[in-house]
Coordinates of C-alpha atoms in Angstrom, one line a residue:
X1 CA 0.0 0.0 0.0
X2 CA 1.9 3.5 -0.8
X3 CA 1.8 5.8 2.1
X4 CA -0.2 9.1 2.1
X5 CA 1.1 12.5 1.3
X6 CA -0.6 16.1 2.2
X7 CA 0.6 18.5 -0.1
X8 CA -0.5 21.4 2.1
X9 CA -0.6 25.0 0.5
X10 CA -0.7 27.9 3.3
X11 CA -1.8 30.6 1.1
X12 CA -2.6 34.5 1.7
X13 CA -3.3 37.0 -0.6
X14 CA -1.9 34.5 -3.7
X15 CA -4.1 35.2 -6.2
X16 CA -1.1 35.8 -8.9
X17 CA 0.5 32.6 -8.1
X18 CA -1.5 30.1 -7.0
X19 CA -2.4 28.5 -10.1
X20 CA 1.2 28.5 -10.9
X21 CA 2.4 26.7 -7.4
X22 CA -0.7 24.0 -8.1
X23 CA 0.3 23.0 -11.7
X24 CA 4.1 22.9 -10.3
X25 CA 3.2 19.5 -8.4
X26 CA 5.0 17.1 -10.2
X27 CA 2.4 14.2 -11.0
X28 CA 5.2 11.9 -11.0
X29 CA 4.4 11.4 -7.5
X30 CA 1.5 9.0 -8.0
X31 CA 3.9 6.4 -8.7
X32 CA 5.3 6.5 -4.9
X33 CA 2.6 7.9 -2.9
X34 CA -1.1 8.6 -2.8
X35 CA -0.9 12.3 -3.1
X36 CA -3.7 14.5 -1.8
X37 CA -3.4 18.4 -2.1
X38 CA -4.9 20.8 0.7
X39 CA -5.2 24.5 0.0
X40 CA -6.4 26.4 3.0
X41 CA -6.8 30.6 2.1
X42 CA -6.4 32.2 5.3
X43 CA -8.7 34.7 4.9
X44 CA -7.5 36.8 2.0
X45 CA -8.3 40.4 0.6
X46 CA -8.2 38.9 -3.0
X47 CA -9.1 36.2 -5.3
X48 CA -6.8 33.6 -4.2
X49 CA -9.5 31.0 -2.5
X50 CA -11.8 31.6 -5.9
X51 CA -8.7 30.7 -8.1
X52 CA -8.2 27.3 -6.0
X53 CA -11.3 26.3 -6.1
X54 CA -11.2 26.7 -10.3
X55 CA -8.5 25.2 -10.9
X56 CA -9.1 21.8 -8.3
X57 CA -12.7 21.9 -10.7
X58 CA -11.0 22.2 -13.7
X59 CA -9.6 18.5 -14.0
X60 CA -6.1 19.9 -15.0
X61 CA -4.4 18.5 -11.8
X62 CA -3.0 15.0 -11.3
X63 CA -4.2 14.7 -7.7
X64 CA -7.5 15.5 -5.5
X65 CA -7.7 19.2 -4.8
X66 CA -9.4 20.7 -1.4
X67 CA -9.2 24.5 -1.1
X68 CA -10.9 25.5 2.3
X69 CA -11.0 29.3 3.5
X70 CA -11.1 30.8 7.0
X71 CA -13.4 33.1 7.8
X72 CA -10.9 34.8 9.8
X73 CA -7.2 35.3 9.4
X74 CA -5.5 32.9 11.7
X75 CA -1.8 34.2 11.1
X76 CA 1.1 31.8 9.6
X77 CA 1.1 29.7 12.7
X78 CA -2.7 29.4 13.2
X79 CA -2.6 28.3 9.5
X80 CA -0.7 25.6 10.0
X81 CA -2.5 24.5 12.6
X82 CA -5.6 23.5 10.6
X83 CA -3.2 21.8 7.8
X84 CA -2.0 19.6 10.4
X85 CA -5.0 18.5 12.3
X86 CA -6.1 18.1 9.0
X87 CA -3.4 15.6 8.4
X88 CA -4.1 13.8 11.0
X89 CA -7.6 13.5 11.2
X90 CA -8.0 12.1 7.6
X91 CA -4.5 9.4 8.5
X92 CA -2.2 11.2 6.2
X93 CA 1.5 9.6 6.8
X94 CA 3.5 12.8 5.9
X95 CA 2.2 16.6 5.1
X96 CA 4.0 18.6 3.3
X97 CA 4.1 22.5 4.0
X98 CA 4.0 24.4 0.6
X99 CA 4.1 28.4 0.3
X100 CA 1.3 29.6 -2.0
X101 CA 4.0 32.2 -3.2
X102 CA 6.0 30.1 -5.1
X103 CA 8.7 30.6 -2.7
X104 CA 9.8 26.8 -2.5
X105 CA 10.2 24.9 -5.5
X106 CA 7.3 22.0 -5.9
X107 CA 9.5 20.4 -8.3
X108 CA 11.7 18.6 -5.8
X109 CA 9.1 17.1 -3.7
X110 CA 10.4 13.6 -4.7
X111 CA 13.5 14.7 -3.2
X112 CA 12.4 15.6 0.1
X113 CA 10.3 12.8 0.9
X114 CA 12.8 10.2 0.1
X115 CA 14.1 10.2 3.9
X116 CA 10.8 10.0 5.6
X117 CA 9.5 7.4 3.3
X118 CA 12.6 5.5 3.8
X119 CA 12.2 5.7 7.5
X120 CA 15.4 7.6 8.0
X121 CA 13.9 11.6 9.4
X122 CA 10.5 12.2 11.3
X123 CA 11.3 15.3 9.6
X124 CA 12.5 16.6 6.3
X125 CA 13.7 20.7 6.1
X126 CA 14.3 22.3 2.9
X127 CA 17.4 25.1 3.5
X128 CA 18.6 27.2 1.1
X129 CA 21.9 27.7 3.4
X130 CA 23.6 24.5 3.0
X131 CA 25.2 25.1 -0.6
X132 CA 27.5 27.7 -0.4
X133 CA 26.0 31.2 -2.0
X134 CA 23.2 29.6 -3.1
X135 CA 21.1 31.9 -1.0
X136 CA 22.8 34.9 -2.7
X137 CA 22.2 33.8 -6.1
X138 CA 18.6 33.1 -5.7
X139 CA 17.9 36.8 -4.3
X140 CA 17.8 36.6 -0.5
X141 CA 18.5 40.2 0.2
X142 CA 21.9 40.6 2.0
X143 CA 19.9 41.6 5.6
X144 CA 17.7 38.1 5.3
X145 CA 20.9 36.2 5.0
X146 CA 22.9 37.7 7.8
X147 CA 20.1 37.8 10.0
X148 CA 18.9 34.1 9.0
X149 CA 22.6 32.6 9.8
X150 CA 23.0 35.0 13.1
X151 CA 19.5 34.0 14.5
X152 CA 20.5 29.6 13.1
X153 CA 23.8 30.0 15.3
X154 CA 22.4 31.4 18.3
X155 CA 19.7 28.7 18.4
X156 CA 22.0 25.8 17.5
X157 CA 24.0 26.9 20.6
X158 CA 20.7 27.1 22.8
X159 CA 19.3 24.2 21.5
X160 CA 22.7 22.3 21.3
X161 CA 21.6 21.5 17.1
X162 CA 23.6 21.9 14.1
X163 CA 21.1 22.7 11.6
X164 CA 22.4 24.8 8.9
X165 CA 19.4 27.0 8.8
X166 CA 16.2 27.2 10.8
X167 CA 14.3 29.5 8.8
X168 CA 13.0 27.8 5.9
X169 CA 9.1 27.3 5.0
X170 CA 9.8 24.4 3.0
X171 CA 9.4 21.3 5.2
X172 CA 7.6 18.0 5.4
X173 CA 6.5 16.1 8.6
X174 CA 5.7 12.7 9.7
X175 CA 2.0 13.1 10.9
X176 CA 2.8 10.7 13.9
X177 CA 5.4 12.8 15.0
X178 CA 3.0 15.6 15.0
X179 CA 0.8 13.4 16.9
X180 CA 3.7 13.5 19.5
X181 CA 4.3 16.9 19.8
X182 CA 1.6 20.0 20.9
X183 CA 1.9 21.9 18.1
X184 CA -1.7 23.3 18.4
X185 CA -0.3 25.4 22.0
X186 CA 2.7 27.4 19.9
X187 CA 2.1 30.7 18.4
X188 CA -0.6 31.5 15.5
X189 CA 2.3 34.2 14.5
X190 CA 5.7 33.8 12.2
X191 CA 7.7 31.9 14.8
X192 CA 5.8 29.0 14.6
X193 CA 8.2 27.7 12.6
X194 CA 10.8 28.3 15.1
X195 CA 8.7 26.6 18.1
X196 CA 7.9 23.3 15.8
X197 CA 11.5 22.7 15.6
X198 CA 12.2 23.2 19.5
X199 CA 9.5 20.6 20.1
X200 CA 10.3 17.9 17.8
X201 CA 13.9 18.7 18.9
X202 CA 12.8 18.3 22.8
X203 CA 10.8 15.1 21.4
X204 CA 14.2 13.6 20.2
X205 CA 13.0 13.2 16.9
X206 CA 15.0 13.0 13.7
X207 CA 15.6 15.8 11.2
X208 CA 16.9 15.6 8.0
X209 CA 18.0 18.4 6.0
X210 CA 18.1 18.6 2.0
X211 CA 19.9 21.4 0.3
X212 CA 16.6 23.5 -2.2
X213 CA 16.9 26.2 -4.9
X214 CA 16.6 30.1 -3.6
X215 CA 14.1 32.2 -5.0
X216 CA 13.0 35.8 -4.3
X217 CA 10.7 37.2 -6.9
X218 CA 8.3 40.3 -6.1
X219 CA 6.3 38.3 -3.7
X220 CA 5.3 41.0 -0.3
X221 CA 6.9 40.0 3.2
X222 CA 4.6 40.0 5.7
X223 CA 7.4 39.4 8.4
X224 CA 8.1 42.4 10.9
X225 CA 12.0 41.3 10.9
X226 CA 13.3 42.7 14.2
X227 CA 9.4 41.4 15.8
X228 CA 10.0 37.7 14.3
X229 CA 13.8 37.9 15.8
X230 CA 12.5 39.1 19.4
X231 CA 9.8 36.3 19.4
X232 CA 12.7 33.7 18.0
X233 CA 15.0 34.1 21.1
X234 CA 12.3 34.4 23.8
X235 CA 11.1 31.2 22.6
X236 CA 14.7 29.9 22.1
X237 CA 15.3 30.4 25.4
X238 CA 12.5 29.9 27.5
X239 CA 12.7 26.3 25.7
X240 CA 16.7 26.4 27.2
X241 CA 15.2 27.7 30.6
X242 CA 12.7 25.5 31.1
X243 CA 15.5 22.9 30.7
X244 CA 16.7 24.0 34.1
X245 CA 13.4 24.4 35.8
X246 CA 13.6 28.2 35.8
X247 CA 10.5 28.6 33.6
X248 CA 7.4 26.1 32.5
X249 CA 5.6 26.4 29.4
X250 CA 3.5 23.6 28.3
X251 CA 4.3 23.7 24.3
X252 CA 7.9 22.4 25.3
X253 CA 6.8 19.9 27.8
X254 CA 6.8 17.2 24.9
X255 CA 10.3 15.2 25.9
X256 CA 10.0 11.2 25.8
X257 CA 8.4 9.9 28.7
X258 CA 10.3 7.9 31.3
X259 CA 9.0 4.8 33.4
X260 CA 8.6 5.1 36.8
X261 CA 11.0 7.3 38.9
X262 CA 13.5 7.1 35.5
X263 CA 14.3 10.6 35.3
X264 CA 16.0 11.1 38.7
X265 CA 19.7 11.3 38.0
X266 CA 22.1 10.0 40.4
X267 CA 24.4 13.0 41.7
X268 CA 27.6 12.1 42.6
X269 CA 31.2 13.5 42.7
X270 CA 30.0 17.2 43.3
X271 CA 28.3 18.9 46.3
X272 CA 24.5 17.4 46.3
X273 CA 22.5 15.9 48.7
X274 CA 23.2 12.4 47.2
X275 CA 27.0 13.0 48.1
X276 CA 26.3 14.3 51.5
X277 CA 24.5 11.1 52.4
X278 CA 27.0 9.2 50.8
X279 CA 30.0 10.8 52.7
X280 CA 27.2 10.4 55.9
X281 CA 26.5 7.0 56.5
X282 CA 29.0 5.0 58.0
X283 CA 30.1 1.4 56.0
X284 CA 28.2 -1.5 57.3
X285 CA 25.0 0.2 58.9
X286 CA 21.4 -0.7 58.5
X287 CA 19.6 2.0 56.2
X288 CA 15.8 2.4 54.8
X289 CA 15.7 4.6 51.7
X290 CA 11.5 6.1 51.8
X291 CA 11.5 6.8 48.5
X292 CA 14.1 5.3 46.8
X293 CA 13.2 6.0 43.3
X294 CA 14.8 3.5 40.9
X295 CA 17.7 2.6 44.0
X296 CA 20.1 4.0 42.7
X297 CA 22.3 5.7 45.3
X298 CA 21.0 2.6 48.0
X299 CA 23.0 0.5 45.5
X300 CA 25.9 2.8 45.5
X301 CA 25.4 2.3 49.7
X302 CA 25.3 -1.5 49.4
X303 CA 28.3 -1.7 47.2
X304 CA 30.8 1.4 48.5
X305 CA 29.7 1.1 52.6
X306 CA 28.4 -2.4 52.2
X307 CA 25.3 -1.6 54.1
X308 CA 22.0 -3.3 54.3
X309 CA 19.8 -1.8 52.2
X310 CA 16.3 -1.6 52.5
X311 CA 13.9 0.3 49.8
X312 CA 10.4 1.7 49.5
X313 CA 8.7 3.5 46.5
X314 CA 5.6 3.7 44.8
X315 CA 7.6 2.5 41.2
X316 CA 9.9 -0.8 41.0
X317 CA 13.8 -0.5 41.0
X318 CA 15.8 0.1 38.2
X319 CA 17.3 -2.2 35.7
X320 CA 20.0 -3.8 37.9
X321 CA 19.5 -2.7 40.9
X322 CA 19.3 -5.2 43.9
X323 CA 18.6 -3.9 47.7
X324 CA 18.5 -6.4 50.9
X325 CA 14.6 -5.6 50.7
X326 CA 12.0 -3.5 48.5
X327 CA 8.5 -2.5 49.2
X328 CA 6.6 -1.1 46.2
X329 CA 4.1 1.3 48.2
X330 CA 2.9 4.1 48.5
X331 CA 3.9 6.3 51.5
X332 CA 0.9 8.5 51.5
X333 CA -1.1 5.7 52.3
X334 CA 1.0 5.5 55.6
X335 CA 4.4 3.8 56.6
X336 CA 4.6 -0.2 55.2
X337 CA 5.5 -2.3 58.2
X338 CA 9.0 -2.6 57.3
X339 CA 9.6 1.2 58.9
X340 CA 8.9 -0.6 62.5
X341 CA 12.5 -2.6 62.2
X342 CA 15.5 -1.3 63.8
X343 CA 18.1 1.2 61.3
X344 CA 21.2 3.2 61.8
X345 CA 19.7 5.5 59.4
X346 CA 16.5 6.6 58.0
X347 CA 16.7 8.4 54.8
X348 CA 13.5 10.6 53.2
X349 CA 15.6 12.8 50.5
X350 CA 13.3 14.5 48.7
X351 CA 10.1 12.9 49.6
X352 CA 8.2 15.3 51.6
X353 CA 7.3 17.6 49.1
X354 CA 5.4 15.5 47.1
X355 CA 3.1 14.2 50.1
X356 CA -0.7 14.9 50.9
X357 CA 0.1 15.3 54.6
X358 CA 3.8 15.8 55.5
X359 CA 2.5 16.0 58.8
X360 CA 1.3 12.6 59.2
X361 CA 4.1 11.4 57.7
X362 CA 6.8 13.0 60.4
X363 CA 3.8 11.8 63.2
X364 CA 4.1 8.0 61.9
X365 CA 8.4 8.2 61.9
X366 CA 8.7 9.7 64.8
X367 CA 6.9 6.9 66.4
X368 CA 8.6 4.0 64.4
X369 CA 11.7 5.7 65.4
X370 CA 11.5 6.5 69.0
X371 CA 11.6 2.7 69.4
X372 CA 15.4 2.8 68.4
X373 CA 17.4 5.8 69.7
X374 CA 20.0 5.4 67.9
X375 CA 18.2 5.9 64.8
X376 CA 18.9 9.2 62.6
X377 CA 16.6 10.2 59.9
X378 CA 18.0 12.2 57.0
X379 CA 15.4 14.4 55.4
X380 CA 16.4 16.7 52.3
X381 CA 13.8 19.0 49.8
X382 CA 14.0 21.9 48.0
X383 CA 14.5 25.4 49.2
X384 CA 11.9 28.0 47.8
X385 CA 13.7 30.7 49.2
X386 CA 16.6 29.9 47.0
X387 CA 17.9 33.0 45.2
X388 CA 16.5 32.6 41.4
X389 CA 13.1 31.5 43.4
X390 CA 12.8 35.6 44.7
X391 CA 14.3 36.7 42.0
X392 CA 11.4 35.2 39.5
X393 CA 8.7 36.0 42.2
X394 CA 9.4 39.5 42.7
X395 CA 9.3 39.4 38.5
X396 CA 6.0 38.3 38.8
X397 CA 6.7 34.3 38.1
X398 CA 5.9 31.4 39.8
X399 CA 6.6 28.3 37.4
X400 CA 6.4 25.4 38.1
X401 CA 8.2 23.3 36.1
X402 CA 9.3 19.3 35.6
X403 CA 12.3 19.1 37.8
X404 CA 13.7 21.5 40.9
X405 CA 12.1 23.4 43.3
X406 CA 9.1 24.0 42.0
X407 CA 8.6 20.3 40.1
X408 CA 4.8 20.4 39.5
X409 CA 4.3 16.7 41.5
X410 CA 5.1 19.2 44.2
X411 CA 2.2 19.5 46.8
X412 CA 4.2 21.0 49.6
X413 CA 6.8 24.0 49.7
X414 CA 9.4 24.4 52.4
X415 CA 11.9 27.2 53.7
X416 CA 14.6 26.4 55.9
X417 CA 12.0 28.0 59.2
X418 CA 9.2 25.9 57.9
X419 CA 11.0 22.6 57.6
X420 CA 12.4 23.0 61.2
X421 CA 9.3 23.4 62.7
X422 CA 7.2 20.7 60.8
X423 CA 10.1 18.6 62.2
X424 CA 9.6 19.9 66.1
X425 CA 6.2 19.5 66.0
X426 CA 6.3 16.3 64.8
X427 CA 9.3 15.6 68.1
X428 CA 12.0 15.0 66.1
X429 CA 15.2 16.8 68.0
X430 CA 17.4 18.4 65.1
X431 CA 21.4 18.0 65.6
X432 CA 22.6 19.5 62.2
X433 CA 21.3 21.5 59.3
X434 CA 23.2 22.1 56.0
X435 CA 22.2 23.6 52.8
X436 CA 23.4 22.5 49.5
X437 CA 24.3 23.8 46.1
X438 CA 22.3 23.5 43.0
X439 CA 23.6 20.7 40.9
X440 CA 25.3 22.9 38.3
X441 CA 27.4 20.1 36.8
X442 CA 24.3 18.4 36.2
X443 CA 23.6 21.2 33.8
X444 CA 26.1 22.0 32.2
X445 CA 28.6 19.2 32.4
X446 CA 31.5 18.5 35.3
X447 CA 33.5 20.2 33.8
X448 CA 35.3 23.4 34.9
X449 CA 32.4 25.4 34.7
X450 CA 29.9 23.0 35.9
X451 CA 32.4 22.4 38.8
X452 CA 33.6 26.1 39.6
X453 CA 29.4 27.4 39.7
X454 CA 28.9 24.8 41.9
X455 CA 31.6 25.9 44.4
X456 CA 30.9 29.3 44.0
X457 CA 27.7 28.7 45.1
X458 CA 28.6 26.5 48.1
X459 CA 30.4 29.4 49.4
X460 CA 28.0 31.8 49.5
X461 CA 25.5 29.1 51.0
X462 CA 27.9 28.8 53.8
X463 CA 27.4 32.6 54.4
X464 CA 23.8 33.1 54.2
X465 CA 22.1 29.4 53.9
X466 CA 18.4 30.7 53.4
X467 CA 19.0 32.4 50.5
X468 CA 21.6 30.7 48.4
X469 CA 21.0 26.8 49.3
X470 CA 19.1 25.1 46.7
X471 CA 18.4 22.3 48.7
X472 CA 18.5 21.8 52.6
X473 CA 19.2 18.5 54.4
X474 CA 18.5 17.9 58.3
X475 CA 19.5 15.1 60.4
X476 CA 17.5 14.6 63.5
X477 CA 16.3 11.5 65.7
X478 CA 12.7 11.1 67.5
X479 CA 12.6 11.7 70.9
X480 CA 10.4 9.7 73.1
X481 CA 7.0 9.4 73.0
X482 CA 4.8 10.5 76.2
X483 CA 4.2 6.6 76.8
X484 CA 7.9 5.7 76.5
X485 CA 8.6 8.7 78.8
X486 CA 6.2 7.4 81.7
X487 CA 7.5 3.8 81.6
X488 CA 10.9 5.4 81.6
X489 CA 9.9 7.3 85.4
X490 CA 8.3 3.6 86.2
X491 CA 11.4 1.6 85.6
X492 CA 14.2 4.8 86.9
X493 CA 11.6 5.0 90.1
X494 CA 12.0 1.1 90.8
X495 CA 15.5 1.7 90.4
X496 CA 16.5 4.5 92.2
X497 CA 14.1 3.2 95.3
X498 CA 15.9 0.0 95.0
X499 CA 19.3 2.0 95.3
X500 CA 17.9 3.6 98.5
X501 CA 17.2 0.7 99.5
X502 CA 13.5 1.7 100.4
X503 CA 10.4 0.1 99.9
X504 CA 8.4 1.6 96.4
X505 CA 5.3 2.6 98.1
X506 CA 2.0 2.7 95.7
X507 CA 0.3 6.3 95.4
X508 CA -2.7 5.2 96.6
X509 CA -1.5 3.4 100.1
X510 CA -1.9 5.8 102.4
X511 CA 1.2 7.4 104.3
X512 CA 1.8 6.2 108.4
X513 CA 0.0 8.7 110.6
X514 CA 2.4 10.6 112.4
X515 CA 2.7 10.4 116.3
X516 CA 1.3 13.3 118.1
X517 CA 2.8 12.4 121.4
X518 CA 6.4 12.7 119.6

């Protein structure tokens, strides 16, 4: 069966070359693919939806010919839109986005849908930078080109691409991947283009690029140049920001999904609260990870301090990972008997956050633990009155986002003040309190400048720990509860009248009368 093809025409204001773009098709086509053609006329001032609709009546074109016209102008974006939901409404396999203009050449269609036939691209982009000068030679006015390859590099370095230009109109999808991505949130203006290609990027999806003929004629530009390079960047990045949890927009929330607790990263080998546990917990001790995710540093604890390890989570471990025990459960449904057992160490490392009651969660520990004084719990979470935090508040911005402070599984917030005091009232006695650095070299590599932000931070967390810790981590133990307490007086009254070597009289026998006479 030969896959299906969209050729679909964005047209505005075309009335002197749509005709000419139409009978451009090459029919040749049909011997590949089943080749529809959609022409939507986005709401034009002339002719150009009237033309269409002639020349799809006429007969004179090898393949069906819908021309459909909105009502309303829905911008370049918002145009693209409908071509797309088109697509995939009707179970096209690839649409093809074609400039009523006669920008792009038709001609080399065969070309550019060679790769995504093939299998080899999700998406194919036609760019006129790839041959050397032929840009020049096809008209591109001298400020289009040095703009188009200034605005490519700056996105390749945000984006971390190497496309050779990310500007061109001429480009064909695979409709699943558009299935994959939420195209129908981005801009109804110019920089659609630019947003499309952050998303499938973010989506890990494969583009190809194909070298295509240049050609200005005396077509109008509607593009506000120094507007579409403004909107470019922002979107450029606030896609880069969001990558570090600053910002949250849901068009570039579109990466692959992960199973299960998949995307927490293991941070060792720099300051983070998985390296201050680490450097914590002395070899050979009895630990219980709440919250373990996939088990990954309660492996590194089995195999560099040789400890017993014992897990809990709501997802199963990770590929390869074995602990002395593992719970699957869910901890807002309470503590799973295991917790009642005897451990050197109690870890919770950023677990309270995302709980419905924190409060009954301290409440249940502190009365597993008071059963084993020597028992230490290690709790860590974010800081929201880390730094970047105030500084986006006081902007006006509160984003949540998929990882860091403000993750958006979060249901609970916590200052260094608050955290102190939900562990008092739950009687938990604290003995230290440290903040941490952000995990820099998670960002941007451990390198040296991964490596020398993340010390520079540390320092300045040292001298004022509310403001410039990321993260916070507290090690307390449970003091006793009231019941514990009175058998405590019970057994130290026995044994201190037993030192005395006088009889333990009840409360309620009444004392010797004393003798008047005396």
């Amino acid at each position: 069966m030969k896959q299906r093809v969209l050729i679909f025409i964005v047209a505005y204001n075309a009335e002197k070359t749509i005709e000419s773009v139409l009978a451009r098709i090459p029919s040749s086509l049909a011997e590949t693919f089943d080749v529809e053609i959609l022409a939507i006329d986005d709401a034009s001032a002339d002719r150009t939806f009237e033309l269409g609709h002639a020349v799809g009546r006429s007969g004179r074109l090898a393949f069906p010919l819908r021309v459909l016209v909105n009502p309303v102008n829905q911008g370049y974006g918002g145009n693209q839109k409908l071509g797309y939901e088109y697509a995939i409404r009707h179970g096209f396999d690839f649409v093809v986005l074609l400039h009523g203009d006669g920008q792009y050449a038709p001609e080399i269609l065969g070309e550019l849908l060679a790769p995504l036939a093939a299998g080899r691209a999700d998406a194919v982009f036609g760019s006129r930078m790839m041959v050397a000068g032929a840009a020049r030679r096809g008209g591109m006015p001298l400020y289009k080109r040095v703009g188009n390859r200034i605005l490519t590099w700056a996105e390749n370095r945000l984006l971390g691409t190497a496309l050779t230009e990310f500007h061109s109109g001429y480009r064909i999808y695979s409709v699943e991947a558009l299935r994959q991505i939420p195209f129908q949130k981005n801009t109804n203006d110019f920089h659609f283009d630019t947003q499309i290609i952050i998303q499938l990027v973010i989506a890990r999806k494969r583009i190809v690029e194909l070298p295509i003929p240049t050609y200005y004629g005396d077509e109008i530009c509607h593009v506000n140049g120094m507007r579409y390079a403004k909107d470019v960047m922002v979107s450029v990045m606030k896609a880069r920001a969001q990558q570090y949890s600053i910002v949250y927009d849901p068009k570039f929330d579109c990466a692959p999904q992960t199973a299960g607790n998949a995307h927490y990263q293991l941070k060792l080998g720099y300051e983070s609260t998985h390296q201050a546990v680490l450097d914590l917990v002395q070899p050979e001790h009895r630990v219980l990870d709440l919250g373990c995710a996939g088990g990954w540093l309660s492996q590194v604890l089995k195999t560099r301090k040789r400890c017993r390890v014992h897990g809990v989570d709501t997802f199963a471990l990770g590929p390869g990972v074995v602990l002395d025990q593992f719970v699957e459960h869910d901890l807002n449904a309470g503590l799973p008997p295991l917790a009642a057992e005897r451990f050197d160490y109690v870890l919770l490392l950023d677990v309270i956050e995302h709980m419905h009651s924190p409060e009954a969660l301290m409440a249940d520990l502190r009365v597993a633990m008071s059963r084993h004084p020597g028992s230490r719990l290690v709790i860590t979470t974010g800081n929201v009155a880390f730094l970047p935090v105030r500084l986006m508040l006081l902007l006006g911005q509160f984003n949540y986002g998929k990882r860091g402070i403000l993750d958006l599984t979060h249901t609970r917030l916590f200052t260094f003040r608050s955290m102190r005091r939900l562990l008092h009232q739950a009687g938990f006695e604290i003995e230290s309190t440290r903040g941490i650095a952000a995990p820099f070299p998670l960002a941007f590599g451990e390198g040296r400048l991964g490596m020398t932000l993340s010390a520079i931070n540390s320092f300045f967390a040292r001298i004022l720990r509310s403001m410039f810790s990321y993260q916070m981590m507290f090690i307390a133990k449970a003091t006793p509860m009231v019941t514990q307490l009175l058998d405590q007086a019970q057994v130290a009254s026995v044994d201190r009248a037993s030192e005395a070597r006088e009889p333990v009289r009840s409360p309620a026998m009444p004392l010797p009368a004393l003798d008047r006479a005396a």
